[in-house]
PDB file of C-alpha atoms in Angstrom:
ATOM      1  CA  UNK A  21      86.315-143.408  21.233  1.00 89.00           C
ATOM      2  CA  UNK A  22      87.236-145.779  18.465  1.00 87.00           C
ATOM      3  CA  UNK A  23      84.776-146.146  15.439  1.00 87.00           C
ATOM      4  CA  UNK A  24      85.642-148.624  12.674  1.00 83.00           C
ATOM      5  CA  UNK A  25      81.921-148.590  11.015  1.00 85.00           C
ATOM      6  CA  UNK A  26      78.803-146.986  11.143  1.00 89.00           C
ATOM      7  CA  UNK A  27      77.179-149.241  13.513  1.00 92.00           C
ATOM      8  CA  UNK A  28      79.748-148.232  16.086  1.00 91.00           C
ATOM      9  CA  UNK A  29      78.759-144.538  14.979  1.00 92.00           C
ATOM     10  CA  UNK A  30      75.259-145.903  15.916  1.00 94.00           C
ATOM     11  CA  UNK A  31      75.787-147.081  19.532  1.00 95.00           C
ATOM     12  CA  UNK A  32      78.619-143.926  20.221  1.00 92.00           C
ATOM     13  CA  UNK A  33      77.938-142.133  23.842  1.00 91.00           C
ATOM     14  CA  UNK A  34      79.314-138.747  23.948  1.00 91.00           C
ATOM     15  CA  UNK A  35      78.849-136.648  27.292  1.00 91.00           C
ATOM     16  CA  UNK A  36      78.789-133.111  24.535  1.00 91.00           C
ATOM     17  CA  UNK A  37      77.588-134.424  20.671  1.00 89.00           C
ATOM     18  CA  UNK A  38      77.864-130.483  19.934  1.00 90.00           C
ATOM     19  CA  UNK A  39      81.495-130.267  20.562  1.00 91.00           C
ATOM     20  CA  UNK A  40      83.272-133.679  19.105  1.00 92.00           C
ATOM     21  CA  UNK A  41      86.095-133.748  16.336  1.00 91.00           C
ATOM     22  CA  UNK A  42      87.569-136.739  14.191  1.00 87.00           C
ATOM     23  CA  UNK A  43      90.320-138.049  12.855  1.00 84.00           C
ATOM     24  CA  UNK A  44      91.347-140.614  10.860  1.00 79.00           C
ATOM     25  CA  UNK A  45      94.137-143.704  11.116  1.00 69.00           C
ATOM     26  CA  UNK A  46      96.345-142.298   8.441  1.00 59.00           C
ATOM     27  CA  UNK A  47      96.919-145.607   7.088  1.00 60.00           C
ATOM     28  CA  UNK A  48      93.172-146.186   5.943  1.00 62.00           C
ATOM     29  CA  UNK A  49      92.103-145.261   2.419  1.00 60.00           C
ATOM     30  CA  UNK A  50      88.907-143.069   1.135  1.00 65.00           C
ATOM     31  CA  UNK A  51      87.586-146.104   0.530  1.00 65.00           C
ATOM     32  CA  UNK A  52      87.636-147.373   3.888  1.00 66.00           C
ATOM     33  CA  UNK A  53      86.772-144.260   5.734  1.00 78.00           C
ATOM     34  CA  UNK A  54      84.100-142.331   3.841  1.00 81.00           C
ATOM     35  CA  UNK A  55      80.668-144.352   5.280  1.00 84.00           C
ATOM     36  CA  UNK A  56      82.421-144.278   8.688  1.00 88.00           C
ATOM     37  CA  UNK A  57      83.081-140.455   8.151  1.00 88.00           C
ATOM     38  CA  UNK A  58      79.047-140.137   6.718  1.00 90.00           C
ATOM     39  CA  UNK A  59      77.717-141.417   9.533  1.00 92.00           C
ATOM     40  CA  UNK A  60      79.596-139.337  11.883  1.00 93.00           C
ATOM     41  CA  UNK A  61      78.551-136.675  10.473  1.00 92.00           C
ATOM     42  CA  UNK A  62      74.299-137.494  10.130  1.00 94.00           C
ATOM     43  CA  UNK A  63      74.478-138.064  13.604  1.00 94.00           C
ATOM     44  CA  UNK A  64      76.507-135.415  14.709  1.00 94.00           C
ATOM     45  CA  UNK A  65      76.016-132.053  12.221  1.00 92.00           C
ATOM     46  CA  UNK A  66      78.510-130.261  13.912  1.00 91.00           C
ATOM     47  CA  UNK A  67      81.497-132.470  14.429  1.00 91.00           C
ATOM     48  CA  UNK A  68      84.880-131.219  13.268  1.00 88.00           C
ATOM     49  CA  UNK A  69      87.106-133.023  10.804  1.00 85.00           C
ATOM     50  CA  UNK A  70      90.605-132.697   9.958  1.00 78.00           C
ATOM     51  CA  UNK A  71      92.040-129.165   8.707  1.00 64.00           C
ATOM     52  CA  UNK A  72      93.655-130.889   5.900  1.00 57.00           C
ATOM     53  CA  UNK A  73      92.991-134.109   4.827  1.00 55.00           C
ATOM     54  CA  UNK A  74      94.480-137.194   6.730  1.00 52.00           C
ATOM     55  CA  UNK A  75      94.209-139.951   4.468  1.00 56.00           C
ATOM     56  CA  UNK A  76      97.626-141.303   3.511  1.00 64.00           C
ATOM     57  CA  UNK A  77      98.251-140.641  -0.191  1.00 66.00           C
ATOM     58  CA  UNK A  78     100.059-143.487  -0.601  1.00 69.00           C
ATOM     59  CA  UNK A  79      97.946-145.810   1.058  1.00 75.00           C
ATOM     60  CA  UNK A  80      95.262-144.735  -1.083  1.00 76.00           C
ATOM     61  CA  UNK A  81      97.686-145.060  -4.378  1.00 80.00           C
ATOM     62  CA  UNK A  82      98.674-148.029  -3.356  1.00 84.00           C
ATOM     63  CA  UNK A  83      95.222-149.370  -2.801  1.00 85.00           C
ATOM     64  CA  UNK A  84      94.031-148.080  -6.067  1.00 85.00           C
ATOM     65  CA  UNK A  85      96.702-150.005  -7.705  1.00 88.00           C
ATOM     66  CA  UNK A  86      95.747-153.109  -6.067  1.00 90.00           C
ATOM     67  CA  UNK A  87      92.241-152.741  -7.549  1.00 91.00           C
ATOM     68  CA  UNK A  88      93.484-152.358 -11.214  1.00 91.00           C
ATOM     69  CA  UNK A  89      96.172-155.161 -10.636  1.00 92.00           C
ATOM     70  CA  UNK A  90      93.087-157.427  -9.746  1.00 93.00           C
ATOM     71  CA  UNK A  91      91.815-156.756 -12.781  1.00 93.00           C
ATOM     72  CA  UNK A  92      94.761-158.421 -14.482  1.00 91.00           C
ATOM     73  CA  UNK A  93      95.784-161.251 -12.364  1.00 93.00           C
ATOM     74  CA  UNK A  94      94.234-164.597 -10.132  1.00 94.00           C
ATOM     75  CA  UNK A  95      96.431-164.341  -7.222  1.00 95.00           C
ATOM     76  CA  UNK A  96      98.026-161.550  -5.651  1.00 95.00           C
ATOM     77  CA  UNK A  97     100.948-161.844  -3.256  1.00 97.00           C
ATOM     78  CA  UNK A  98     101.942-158.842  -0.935  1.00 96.00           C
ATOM     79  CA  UNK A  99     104.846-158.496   0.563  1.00 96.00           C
ATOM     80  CA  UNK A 100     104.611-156.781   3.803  1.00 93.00           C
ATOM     81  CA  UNK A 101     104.744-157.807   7.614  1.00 90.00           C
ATOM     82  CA  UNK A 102     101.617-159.429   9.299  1.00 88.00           C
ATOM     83  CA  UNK A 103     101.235-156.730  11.460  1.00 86.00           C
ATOM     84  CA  UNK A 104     101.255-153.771   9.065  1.00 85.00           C
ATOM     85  CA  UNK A 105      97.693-152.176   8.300  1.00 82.00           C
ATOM     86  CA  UNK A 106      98.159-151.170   4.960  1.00 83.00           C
ATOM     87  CA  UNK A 107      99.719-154.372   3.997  1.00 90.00           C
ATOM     88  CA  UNK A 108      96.510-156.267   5.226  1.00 90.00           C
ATOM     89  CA  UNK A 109      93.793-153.971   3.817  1.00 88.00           C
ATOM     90  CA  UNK A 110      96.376-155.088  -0.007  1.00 92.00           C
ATOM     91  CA  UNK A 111      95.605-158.646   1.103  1.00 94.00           C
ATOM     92  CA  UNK A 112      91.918-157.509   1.959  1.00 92.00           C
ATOM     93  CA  UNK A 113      91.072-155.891  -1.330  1.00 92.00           C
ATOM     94  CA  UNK A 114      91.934-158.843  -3.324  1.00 94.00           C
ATOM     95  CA  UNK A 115      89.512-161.199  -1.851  1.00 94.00           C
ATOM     96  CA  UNK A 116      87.004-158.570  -1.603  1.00 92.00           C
ATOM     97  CA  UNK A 117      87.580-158.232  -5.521  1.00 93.00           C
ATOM     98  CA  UNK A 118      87.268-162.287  -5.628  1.00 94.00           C
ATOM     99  CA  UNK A 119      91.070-162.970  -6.023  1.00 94.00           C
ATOM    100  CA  UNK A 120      93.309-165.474  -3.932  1.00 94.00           C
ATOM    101  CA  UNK A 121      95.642-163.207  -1.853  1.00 95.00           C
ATOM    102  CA  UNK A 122      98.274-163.607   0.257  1.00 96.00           C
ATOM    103  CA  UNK A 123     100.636-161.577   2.507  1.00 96.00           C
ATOM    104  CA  UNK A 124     104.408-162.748   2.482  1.00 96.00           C
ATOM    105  CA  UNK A 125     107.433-161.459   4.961  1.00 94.00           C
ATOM    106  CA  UNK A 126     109.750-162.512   1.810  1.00 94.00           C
ATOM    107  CA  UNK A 127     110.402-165.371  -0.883  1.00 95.00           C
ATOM    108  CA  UNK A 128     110.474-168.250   1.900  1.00 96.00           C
ATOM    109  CA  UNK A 129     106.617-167.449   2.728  1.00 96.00           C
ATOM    110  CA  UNK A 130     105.895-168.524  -0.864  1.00 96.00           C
ATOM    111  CA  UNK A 131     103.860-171.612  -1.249  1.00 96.00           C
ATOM    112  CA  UNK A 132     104.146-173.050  -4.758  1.00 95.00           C
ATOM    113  CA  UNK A 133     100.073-174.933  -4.238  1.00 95.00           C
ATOM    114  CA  UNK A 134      99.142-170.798  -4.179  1.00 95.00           C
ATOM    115  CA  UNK A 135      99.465-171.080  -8.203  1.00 93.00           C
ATOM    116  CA  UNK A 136      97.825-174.268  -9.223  1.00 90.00           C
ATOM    117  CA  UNK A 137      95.535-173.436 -12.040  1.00 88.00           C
ATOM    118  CA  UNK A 138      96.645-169.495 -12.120  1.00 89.00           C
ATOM    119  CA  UNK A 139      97.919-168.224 -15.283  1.00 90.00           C
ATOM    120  CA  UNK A 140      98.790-164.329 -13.932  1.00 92.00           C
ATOM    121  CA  UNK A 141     100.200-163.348 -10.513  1.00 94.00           C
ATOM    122  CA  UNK A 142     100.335-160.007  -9.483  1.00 94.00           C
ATOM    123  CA  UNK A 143     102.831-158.538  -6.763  1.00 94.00           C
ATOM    124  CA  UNK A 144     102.867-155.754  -4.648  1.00 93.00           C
ATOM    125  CA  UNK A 145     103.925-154.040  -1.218  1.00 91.00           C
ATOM    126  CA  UNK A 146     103.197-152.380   1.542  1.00 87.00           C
ATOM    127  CA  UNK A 147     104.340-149.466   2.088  1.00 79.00           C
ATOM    128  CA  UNK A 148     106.693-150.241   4.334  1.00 80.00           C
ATOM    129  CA  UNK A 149     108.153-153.336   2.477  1.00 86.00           C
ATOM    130  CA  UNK A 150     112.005-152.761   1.347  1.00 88.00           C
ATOM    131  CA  UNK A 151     112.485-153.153  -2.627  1.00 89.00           C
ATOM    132  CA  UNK A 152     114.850-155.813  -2.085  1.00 94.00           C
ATOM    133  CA  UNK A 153     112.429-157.934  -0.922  1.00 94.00           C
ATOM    134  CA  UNK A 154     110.029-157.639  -3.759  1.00 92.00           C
ATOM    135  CA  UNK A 155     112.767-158.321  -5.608  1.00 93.00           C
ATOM    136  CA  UNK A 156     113.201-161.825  -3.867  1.00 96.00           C
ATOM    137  CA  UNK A 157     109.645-162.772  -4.094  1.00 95.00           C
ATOM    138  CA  UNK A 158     109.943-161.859  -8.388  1.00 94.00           C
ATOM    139  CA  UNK A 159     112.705-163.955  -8.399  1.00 93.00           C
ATOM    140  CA  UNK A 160     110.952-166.697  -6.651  1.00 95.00           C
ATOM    141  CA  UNK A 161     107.852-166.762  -8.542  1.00 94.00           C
ATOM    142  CA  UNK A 162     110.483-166.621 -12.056  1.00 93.00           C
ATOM    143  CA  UNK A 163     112.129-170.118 -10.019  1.00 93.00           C
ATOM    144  CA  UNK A 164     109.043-171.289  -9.992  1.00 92.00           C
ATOM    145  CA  UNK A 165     107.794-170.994 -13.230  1.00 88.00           C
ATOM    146  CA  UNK A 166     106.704-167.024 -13.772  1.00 85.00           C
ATOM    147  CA  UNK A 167     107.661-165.309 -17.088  1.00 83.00           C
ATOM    148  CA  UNK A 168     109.512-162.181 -16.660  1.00 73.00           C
ATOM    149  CA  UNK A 169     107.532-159.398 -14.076  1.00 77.00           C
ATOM    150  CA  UNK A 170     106.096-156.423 -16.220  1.00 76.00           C
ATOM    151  CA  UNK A 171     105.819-153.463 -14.108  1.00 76.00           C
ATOM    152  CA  UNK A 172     102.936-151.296 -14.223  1.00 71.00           C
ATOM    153  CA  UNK A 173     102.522-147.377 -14.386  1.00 69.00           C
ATOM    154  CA  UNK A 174     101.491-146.099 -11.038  1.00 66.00           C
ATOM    155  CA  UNK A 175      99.982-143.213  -9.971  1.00 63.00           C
ATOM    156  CA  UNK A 176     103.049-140.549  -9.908  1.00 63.00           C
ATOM    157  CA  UNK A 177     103.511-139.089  -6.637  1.00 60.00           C
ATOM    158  CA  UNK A 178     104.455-135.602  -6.298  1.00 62.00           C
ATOM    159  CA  UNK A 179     103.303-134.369  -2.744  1.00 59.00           C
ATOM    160  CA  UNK A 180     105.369-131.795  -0.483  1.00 62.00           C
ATOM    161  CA  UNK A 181     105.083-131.654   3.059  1.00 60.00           C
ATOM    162  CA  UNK A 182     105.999-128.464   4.916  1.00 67.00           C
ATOM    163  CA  UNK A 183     108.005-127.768   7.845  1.00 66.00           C
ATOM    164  CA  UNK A 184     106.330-126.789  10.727  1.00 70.00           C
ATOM    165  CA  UNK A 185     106.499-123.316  11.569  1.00 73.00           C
ATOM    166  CA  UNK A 186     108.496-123.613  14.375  1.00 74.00           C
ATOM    167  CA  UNK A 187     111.205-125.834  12.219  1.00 72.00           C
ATOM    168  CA  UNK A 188     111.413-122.530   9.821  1.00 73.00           C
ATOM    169  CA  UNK A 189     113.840-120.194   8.955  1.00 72.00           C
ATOM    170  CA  UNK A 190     112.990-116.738   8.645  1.00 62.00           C
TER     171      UNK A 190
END
């Protein structure tokens, strides 16, 4: 079954509520997961979660960022394709934080009318997004106007993943 909120936890139909797990789309933050995640687990005390936890760490750094960028700037642009999750939920968090924000494939997606009125723009990526690209869209917003880009401190990122057991050398 898929469950994106707790109203879909609300009308879920299980044929055994005592033996039901969860997991998460990997892609999704804390943020977006935790009420979904509560309500599972009022309505169903003894449903299993994840081992380990799921949530992509860099999703969730990169959303974090997106909420402190915010804080700094009147329009966000993301680069990142249309049909990449995390790169929508960027796009997502800035209007939900009451800023203009806009998802962009590269520099050509850029439309100057974005910027009328805006003194800060912020950039970022999904996670997917190639440097270069970023790159571009700086150098577009510079062409049109935009003082040099300062970069911001991010969260550093220092997480090892394992080989499977079966990948393993003795």
């Amino acid at each position: 079954h898929l469950v994106e909120t707790p109203e879909d936890v609300a009308r879920l139909v299980t044929s055994d509520p005592e033996h039901i797990a969860y997991v998460t789309q990997t892609t999704l933050s804390m943020d977006d997961t935790a009420k979904v995640i509560d309500a599972l687990r009022e309505r169903f005390p003894k449903i299993e979660g994840p081992r380990k936890d799921d949530i992509c760490y860099a999703t969730q750094n990169r959303q974090d960022a997106v909420k402190e960028l915010t804080e700094r700037c009147e329009v966000l642009i993301v680069v990142g394709s249309r049909n990449s999750s995390n790169s929508n939920r960027l796009r997502e968090i800035a209007e939900q934080r009451g800023k203009a924000g806009y998802l962009v494939d590269g520099p050509e997606d850029i439309d100057p009318a974005w910027f009328a009125g805006a003194e800060s723009v912020g950039v970022t990526a999904g996670a997917s997004a190639p440097e270069v690209l970023v790159k571009q869209v700086i150098e577009r917003l510079q062409a049109l106007g935009g003082v040099a880009a300062e970069e911001l401190p991010g969260r550093t990122e220092n997480i090892v993943f394992s080989l499977p057991r079966a990948l393993q050398r003795d």
